[in-house]
Coordinates of C-alpha atoms in Angstrom, one line a residue:
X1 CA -5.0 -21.9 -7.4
X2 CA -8.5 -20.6 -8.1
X3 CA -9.1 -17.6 -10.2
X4 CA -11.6 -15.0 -9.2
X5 CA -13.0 -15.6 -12.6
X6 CA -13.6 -19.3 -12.4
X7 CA -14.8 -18.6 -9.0
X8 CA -17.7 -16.0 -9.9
X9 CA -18.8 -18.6 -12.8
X10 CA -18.7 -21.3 -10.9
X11 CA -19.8 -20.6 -7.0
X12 CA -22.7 -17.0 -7.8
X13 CA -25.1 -15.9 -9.9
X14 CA -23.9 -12.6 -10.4
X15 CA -24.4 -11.5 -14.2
X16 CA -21.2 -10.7 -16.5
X17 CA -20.9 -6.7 -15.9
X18 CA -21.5 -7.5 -12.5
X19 CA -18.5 -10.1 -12.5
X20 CA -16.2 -7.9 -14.4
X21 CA -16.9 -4.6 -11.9
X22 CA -15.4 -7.5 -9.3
X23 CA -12.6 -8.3 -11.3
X24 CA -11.7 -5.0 -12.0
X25 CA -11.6 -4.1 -8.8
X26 CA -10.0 -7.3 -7.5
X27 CA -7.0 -6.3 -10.0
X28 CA -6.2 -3.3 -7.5
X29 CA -5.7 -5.3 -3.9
X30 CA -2.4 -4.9 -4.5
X31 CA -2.8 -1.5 -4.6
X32 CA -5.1 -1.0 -1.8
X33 CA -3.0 -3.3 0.4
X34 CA 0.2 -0.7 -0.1
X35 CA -1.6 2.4 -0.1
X36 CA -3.7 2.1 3.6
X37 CA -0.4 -0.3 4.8
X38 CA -3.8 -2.8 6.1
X39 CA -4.7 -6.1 4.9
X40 CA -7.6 -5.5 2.3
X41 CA -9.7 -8.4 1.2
X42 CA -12.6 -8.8 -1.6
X43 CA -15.6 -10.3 -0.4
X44 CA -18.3 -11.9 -2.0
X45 CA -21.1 -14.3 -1.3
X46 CA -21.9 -17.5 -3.0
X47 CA -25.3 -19.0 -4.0
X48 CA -24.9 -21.9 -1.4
X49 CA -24.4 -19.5 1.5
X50 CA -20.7 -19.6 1.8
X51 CA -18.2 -16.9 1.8
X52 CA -15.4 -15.8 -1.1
X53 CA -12.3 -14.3 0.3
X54 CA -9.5 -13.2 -1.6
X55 CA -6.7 -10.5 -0.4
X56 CA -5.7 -10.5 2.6
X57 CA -6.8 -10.2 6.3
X58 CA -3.3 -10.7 7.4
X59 CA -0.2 -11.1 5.7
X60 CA -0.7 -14.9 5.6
X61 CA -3.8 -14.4 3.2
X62 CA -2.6 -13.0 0.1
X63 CA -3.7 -14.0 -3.5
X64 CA -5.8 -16.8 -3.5
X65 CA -9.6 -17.3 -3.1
X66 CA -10.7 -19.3 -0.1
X67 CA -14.3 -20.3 0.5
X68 CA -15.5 -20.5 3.9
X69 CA -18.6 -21.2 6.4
X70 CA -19.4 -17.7 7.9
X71 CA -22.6 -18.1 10.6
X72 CA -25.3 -15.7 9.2
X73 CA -24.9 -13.6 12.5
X74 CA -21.4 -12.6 11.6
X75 CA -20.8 -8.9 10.6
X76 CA -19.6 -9.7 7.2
X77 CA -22.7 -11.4 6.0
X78 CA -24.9 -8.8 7.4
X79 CA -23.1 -6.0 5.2
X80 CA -22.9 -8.3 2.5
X81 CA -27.0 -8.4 3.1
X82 CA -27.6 -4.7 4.0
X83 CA -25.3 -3.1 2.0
X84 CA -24.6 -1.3 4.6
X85 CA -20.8 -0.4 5.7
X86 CA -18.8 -1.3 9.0
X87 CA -16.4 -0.4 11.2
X88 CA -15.2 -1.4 14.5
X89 CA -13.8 -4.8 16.0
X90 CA -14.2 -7.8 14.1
X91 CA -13.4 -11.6 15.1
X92 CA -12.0 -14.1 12.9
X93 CA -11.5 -18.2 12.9
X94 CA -8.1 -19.0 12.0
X95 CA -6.6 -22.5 11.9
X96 CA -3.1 -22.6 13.2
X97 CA -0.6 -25.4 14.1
X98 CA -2.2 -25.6 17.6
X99 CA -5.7 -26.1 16.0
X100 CA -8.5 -23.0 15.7
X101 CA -7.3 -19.7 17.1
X102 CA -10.1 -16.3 17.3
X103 CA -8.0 -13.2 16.4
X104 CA -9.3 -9.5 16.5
X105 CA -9.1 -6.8 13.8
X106 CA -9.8 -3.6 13.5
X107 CA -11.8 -3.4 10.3
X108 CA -13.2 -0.9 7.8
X109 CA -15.3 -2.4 5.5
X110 CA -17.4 -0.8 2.2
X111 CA -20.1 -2.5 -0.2
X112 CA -19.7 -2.9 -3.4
X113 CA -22.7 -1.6 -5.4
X114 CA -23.3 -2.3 -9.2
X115 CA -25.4 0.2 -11.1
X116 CA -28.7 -0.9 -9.5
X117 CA -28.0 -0.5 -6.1
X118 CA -27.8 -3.9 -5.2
X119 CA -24.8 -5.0 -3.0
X120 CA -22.6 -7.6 -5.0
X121 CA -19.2 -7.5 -2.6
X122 CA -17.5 -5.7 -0.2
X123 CA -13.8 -5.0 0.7
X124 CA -12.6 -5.2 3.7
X125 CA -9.6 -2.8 5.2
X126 CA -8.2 -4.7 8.2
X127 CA -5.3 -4.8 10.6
X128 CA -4.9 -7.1 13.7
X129 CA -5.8 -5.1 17.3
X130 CA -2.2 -6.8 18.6
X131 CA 0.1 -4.9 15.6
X132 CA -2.0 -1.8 16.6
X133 CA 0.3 0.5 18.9
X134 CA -1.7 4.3 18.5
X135 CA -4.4 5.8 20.2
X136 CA -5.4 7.4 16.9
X137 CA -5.8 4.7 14.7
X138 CA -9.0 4.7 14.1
X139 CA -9.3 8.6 13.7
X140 CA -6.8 8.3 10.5
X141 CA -7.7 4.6 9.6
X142 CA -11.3 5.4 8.9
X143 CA -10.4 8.3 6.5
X144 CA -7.4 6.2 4.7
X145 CA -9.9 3.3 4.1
X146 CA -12.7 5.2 2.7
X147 CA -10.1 6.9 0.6
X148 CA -8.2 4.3 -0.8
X149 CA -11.7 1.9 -1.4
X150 CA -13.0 4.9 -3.2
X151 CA -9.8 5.5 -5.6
X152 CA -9.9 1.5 -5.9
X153 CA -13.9 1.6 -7.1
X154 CA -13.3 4.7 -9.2
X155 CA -9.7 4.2 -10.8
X156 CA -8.3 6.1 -13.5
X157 CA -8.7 3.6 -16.1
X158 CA -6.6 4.9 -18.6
X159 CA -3.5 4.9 -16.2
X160 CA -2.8 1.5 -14.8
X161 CA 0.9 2.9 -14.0
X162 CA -0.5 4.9 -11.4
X163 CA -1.1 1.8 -9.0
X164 CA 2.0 -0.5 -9.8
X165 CA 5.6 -0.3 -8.3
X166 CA 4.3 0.9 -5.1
X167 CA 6.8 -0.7 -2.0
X168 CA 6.9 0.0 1.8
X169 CA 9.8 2.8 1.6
X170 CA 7.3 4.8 -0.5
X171 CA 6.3 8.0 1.6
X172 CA 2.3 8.4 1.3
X173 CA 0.3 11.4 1.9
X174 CA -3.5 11.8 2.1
X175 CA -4.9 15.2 1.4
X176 CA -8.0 17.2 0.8
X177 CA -8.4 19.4 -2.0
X178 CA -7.4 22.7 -0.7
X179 CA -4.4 20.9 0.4
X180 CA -4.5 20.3 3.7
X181 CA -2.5 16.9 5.0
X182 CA -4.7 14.3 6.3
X183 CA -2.5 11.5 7.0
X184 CA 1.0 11.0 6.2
X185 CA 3.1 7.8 7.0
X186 CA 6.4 7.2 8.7
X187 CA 8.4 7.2 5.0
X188 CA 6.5 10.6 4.2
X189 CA 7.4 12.0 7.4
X190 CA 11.2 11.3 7.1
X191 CA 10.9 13.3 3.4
X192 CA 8.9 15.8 5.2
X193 CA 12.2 16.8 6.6
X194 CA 13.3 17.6 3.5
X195 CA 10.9 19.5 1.7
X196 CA 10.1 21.7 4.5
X197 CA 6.7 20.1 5.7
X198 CA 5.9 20.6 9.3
X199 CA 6.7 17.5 11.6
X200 CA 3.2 17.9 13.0
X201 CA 2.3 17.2 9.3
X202 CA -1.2 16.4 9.8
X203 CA -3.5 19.6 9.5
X204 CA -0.8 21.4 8.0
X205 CA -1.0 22.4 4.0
X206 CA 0.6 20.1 1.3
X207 CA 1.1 23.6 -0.5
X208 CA 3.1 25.5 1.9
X209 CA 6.1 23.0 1.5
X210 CA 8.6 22.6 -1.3
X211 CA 7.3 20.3 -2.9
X212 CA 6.7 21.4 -6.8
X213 CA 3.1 21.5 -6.4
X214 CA 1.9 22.9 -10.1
X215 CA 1.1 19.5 -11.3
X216 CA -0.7 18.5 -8.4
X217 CA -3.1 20.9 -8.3
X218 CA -3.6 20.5 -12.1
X219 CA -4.3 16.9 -11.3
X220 CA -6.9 17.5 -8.8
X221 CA -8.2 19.6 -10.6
X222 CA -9.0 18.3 -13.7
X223 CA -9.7 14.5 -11.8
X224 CA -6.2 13.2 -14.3
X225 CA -3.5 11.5 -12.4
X226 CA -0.1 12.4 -13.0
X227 CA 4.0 11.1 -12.6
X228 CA 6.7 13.1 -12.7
X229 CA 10.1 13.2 -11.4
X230 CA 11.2 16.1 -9.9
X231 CA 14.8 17.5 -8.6
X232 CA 15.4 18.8 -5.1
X233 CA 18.8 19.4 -5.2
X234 CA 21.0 16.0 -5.8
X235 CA 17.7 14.5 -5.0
X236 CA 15.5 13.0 -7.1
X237 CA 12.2 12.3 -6.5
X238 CA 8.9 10.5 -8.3
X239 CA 5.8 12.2 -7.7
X240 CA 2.4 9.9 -8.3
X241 CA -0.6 11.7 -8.1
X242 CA -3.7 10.0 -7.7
X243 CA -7.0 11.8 -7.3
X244 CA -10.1 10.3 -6.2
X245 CA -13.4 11.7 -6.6
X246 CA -15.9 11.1 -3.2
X247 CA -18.6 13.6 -4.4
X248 CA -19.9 16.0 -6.8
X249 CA -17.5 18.3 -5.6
X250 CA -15.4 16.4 -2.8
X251 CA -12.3 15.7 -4.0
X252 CA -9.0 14.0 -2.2
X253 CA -5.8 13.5 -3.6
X254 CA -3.1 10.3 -2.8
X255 CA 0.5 11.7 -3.4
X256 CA 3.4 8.6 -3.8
X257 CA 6.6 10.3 -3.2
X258 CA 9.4 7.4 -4.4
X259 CA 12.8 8.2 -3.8
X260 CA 14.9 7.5 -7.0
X261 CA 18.2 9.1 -6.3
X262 CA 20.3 5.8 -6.1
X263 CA 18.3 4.7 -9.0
X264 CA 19.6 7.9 -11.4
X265 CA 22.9 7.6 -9.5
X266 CA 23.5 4.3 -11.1
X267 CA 22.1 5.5 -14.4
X268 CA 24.4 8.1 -14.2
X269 CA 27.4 5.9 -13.5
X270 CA 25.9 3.3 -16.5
X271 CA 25.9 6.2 -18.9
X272 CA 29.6 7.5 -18.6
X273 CA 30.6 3.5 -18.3
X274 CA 28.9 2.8 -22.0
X275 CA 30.4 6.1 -23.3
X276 CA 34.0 4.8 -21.8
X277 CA 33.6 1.7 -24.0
X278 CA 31.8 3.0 -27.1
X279 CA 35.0 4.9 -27.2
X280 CA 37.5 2.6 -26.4
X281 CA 35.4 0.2 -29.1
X282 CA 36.0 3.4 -31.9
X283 CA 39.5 3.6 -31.1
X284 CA 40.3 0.1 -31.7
X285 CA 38.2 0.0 -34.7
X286 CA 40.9 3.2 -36.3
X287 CA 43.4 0.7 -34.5
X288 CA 42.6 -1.9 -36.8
X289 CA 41.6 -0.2 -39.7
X290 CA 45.1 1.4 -39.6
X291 CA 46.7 -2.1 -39.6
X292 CA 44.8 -3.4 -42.3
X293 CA 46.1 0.3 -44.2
X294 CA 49.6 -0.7 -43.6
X295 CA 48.9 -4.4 -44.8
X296 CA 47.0 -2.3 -48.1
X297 CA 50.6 -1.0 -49.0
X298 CA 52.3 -3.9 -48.5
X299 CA 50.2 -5.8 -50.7
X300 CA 50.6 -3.0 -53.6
X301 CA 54.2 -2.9 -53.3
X302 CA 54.8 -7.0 -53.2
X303 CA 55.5 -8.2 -56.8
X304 CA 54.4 -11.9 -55.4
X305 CA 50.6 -12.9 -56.3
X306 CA 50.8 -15.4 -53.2
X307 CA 52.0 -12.5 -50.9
X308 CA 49.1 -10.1 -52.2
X309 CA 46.9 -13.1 -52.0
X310 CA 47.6 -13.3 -48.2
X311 CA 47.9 -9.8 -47.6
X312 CA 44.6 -9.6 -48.6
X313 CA 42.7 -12.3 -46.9
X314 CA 44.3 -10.9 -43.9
X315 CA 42.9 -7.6 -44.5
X316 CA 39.8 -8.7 -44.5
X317 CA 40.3 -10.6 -41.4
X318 CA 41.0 -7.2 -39.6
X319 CA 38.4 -5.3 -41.2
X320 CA 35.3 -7.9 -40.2
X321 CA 36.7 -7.3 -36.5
X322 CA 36.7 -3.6 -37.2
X323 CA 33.8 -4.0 -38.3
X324 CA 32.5 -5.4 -34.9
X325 CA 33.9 -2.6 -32.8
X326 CA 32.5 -0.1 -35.2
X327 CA 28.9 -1.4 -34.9
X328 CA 29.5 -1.3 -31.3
X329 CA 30.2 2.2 -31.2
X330 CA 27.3 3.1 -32.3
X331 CA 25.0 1.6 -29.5
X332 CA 24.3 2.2 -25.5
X333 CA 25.8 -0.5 -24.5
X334 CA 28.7 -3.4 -25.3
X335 CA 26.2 -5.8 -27.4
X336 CA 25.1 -6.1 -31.2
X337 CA 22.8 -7.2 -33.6
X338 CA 24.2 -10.4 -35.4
X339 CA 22.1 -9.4 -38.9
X340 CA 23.7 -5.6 -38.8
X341 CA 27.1 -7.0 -38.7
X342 CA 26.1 -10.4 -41.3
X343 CA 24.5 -7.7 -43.9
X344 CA 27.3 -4.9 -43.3
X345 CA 29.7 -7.8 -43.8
X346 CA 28.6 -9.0 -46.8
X347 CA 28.6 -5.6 -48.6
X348 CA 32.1 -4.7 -47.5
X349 CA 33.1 -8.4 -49.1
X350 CA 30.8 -8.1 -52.1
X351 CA 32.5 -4.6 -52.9
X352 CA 36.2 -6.0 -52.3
X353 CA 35.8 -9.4 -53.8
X354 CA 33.0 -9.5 -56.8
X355 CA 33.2 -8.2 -60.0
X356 CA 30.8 -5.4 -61.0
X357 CA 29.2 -8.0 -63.7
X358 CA 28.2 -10.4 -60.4
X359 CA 24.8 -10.3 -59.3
X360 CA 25.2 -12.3 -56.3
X361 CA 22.8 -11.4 -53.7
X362 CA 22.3 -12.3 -50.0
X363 CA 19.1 -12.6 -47.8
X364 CA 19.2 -12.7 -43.8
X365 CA 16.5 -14.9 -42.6
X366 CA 14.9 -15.2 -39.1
X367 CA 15.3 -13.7 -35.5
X368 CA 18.2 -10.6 -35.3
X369 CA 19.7 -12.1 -32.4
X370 CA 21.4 -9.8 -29.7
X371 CA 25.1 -10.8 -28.6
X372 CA 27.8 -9.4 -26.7
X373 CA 30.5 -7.5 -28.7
X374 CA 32.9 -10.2 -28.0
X375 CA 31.3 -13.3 -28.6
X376 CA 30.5 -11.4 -32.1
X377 CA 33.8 -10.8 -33.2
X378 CA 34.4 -14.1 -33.2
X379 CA 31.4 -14.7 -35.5
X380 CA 32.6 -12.3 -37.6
X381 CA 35.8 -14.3 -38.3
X382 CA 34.2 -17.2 -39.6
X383 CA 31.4 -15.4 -41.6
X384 CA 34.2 -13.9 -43.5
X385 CA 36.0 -16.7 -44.1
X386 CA 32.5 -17.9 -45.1
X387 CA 31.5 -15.3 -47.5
X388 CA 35.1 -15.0 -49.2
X389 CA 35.0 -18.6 -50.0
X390 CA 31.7 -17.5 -52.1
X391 CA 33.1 -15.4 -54.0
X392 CA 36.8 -16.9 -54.4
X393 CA 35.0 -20.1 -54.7
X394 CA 31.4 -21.2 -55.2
X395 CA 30.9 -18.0 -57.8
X396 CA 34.5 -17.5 -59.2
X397 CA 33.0 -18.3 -62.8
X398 CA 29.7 -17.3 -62.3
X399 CA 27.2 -13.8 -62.5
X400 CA 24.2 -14.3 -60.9
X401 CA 24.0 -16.1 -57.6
X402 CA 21.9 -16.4 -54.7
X403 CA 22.7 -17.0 -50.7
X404 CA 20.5 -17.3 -47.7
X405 CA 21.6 -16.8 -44.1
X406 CA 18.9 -18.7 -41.8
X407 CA 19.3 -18.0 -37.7
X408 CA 17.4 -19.7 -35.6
X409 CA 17.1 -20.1 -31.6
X410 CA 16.9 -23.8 -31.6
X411 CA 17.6 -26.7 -28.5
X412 CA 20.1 -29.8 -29.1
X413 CA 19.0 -33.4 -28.2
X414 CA 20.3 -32.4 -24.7
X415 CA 18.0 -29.5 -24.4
X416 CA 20.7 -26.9 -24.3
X417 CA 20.2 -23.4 -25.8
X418 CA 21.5 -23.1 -29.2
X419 CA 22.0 -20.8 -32.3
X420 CA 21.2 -22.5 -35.4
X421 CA 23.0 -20.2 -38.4
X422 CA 22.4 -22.1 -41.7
X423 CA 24.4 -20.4 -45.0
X424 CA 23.2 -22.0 -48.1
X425 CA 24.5 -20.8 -51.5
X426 CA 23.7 -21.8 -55.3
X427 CA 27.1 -21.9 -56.3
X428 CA 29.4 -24.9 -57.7
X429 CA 29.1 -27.2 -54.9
X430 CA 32.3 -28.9 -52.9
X431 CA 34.7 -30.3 -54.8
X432 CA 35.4 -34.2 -54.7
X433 CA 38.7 -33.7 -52.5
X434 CA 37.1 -31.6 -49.8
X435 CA 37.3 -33.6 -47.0
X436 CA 40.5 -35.2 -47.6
X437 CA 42.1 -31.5 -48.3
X438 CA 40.0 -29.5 -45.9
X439 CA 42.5 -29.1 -43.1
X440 CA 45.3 -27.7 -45.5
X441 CA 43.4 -24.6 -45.5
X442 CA 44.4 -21.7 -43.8
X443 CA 40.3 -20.3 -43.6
X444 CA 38.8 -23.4 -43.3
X445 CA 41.4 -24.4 -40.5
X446 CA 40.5 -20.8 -38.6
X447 CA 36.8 -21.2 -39.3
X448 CA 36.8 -24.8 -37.2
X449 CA 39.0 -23.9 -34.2
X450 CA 37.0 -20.3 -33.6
X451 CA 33.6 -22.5 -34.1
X452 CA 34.9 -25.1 -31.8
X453 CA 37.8 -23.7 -29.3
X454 CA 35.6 -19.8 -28.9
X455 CA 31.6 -20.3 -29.9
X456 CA 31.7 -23.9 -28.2
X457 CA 29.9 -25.1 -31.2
X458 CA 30.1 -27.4 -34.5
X459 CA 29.7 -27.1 -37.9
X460 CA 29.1 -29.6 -40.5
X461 CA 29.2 -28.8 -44.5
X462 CA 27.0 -30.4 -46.8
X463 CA 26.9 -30.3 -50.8
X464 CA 25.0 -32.2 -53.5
X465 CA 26.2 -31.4 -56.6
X466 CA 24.6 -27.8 -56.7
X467 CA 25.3 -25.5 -54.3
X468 CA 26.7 -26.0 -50.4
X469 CA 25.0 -25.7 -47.0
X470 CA 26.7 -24.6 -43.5
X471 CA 25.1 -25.4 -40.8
X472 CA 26.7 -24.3 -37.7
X473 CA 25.1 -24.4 -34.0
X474 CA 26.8 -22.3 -31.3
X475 CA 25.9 -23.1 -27.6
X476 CA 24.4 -19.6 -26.1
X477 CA 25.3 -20.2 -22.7
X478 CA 24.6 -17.2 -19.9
X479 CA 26.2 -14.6 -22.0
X480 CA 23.4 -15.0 -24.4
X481 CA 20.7 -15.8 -22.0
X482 CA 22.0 -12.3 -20.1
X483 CA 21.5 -10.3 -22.9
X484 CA 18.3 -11.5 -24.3
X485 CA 16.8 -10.8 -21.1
X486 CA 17.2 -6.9 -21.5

């Protein structure tokens, strides 16, 4: 596909602030197209005699930029010539499946003039004579045209979110300054029902209805554009104002009513949901933090070092899930940040299981990925097992230390979505035995099957004399791909 700007280099003349007032305006088609509800085209002439066209005549010719062989007699090329604007019938070629077919529009079209007066484009407002069903087309087709070409030629720069998100249930009203309705389409009418506007609509005042109207005037007034969203009762309702200047003092305004009471309906229903399960996720997180309590007095009253010893490392088993839920609790919806709960993790651990002498510090590298709550608990788990093997381990003789936490979005040899978390430490090192022994341990044994069995990933430990590296790669899948999409 051609881009208008490749085009204008390659096939005219025109200079570069020339080109960019038809790129600029080209950027607002769109626009025009759902505004007047007509086929609206750029034109422009090229320095071998043929025609640009991009837009669209019908809905057949959207988006790309077609060069054709227009005769010199034909309308278009004599307003490109002129500079002069048109309207009435206009024939057009079309190649079909059955071969070359001649189909008749009613069409509106304007020049477009750079600051010298000289014609440089036009843009074409056009809809096909057969799709054309009242006898007052043309009386409210002319003024829609004009209106929309001018608020397409003179936009309010500083607001491109005034002409985006516009659809074909949007209700569309055309008025002159001192309010009185021009033109209203079929969606407009059926909210005109609403807020008290006259069914004959046209002719009658924009201001008489119930429509909170303060802002709108403002708008026109000072030549600003304006959204808001406005109640009527359970309804809610987005108000686009967009004025567009036609004179010294002629001024017209476009209102876009959008209906967004579904919309805030479902937000509603979205907001009561993630309040249900920020509190469900509190309550388990006093659950647990109970349980590990209980566990807490056990452990004091045991007289056995190998009971306290477990008692322990199950404690802080049930606090890293706590841990989990109460991060949770604290945002809009059932997801986390992996670094809040690695960091928060690691001081709980630090506090519980190093001495105040140790200066052992950890530093979270790379992307904070977002995960849901569930697939973090389990992450959790092994980065305590993780982290209390530092300190019961790879530091037990040791003051000063240093550990790095590296995550990465990386792809596997079969180009599948992975996380890459890399936990390097400068402690002691594996000992001699450790693959031989490994699967005797309790935390190592829980650290594999939760990597394995719940991540669906793998892990491989490396050590070389000096310090130990963990490399473990976790297949995101669509739970991850879900949530990094927000």
């Amino acid at each position: 596909m051609i881009s208008w700007k490749d085009s204008l280099d390659k096939e005219t003349d025109l200079y570069p602030t020339q080109q960019a007032l038809l790129l600029q305006f080209s950027e607002r088609l769109s626009f025009g197209k759902a505004i007047s509800e007509q086929g609206v085209s750029l034109l422009v002439q090229a320095k071998d005699g043929h025609l640009l066209l991009s837009g669209a005549l019908d809905s057949r010719h959207t988006g790309t930029v077609q060069k054709l062989d227009i005769p010199l007699e034909h309308p278009i090329q004599q307003i490109l010539d002129t500079g002069k604007p048109f309207a009435g019938l206009l024939e057009w070629e079309e190649e079909t499946d059955s071969g070359i077919t001649v189909e008749t529009y009613h069409a509106y079209i304007y020049p477009i003039v750079d600051n010298g007066g000289k014609c440089i484009g036009a843009c074409a407002f056009t809809n096909p004579v057969s799709e054309v069903y009242s006898n007052r087309y043309d009386e409210f087709m002319s003024m829609v045209s004009q209106t929309t070409f001018q608020g397409m030629l003179v936009p309010q720069l500083q607001q491109p979110e005034l002409y985006g998100g516009i659809s074909v249930l949007d209700g569309i009203i055309f008025f002159e300054q001192d309010g009185t309705i021009l033109y209203a389409n079929r969606a407009a009418k059926k909210l005109g029902d609403i807020f008290g506007i006259d069914r004959r609509i046209q002719g009658t005042s924009i201001y008489s209805s119930t429509l909170k109207v303060g802002r709108i005037k403002k708008a026109l007034e000072d030549r600003l554009g304006t959204i808001d969203e406005e109640l009527y009762g359970d309804i809610a309702l987005r108000q686009v104002m967009i004025p567009v200047v036609l004179g010294v003092r002629w001024k017209r305004g476009i209102l876009v009513l959008q209906d967004k009471t579904e919309l805030r309906k479902r937000d509603q229903q979205l907001l009561v949901k993630n309040s249900v399960i920020k509190e469900v996720h509190h309550r388990v997180k006093n659950n647990l933090q109970s349980v590990a309590g209980l566990l807490r007095m056990q452990s004091r009253r045991s007289t056995s070092e190998d009971v306290k010893q477990a008692l322990q490392n199950s404690i802080h088993r049930i606090e890293s899930m706590a841990l989990v839920h109460e991060i949770v609790s604290n945002f809009d919806e059932d997801y986390v940040a992996l670094r809040s709960i690695i960091e928060e993790l690691w001081r709980l651990l630090r506090q519980g299981l190093g001495s105040s002498e140790q200066r052992i510090d950890m530093e979270y590298i790379g992307e904070d990925i977002i995960m849901s709550s569930h697939k973090a608990s389990y992450v959790s788990l092994v980065m305590n097992e993780l982290f209390s093997n530092l300190f019961k381990h790879a530091f037990k003789d040791r003051i000063k230390g240093q550990v790095q936490v590296e995550v990465r979005d990386v792809r596997d040899v079969g180009h599948y979505d992975m996380l890459h978390i890399s936990i390097r430490d400068s402690g002691c090192g594996l000992p001699d035995d450790f693959e031989s022994t490994r699967k005797s341990h309790l935390g190592l044994q829980i650290i594999e099957n939760l990597v394995r069995n719940e991540l669906d990933g793998r892990i491989s430990w490396t050590s070389k004399g000096t310090g130990t590296v963990v490399d473990i790669w976790i297949h995101k899948g669509e739970e991850y791909a879900r949530l990094s999409s927000r």
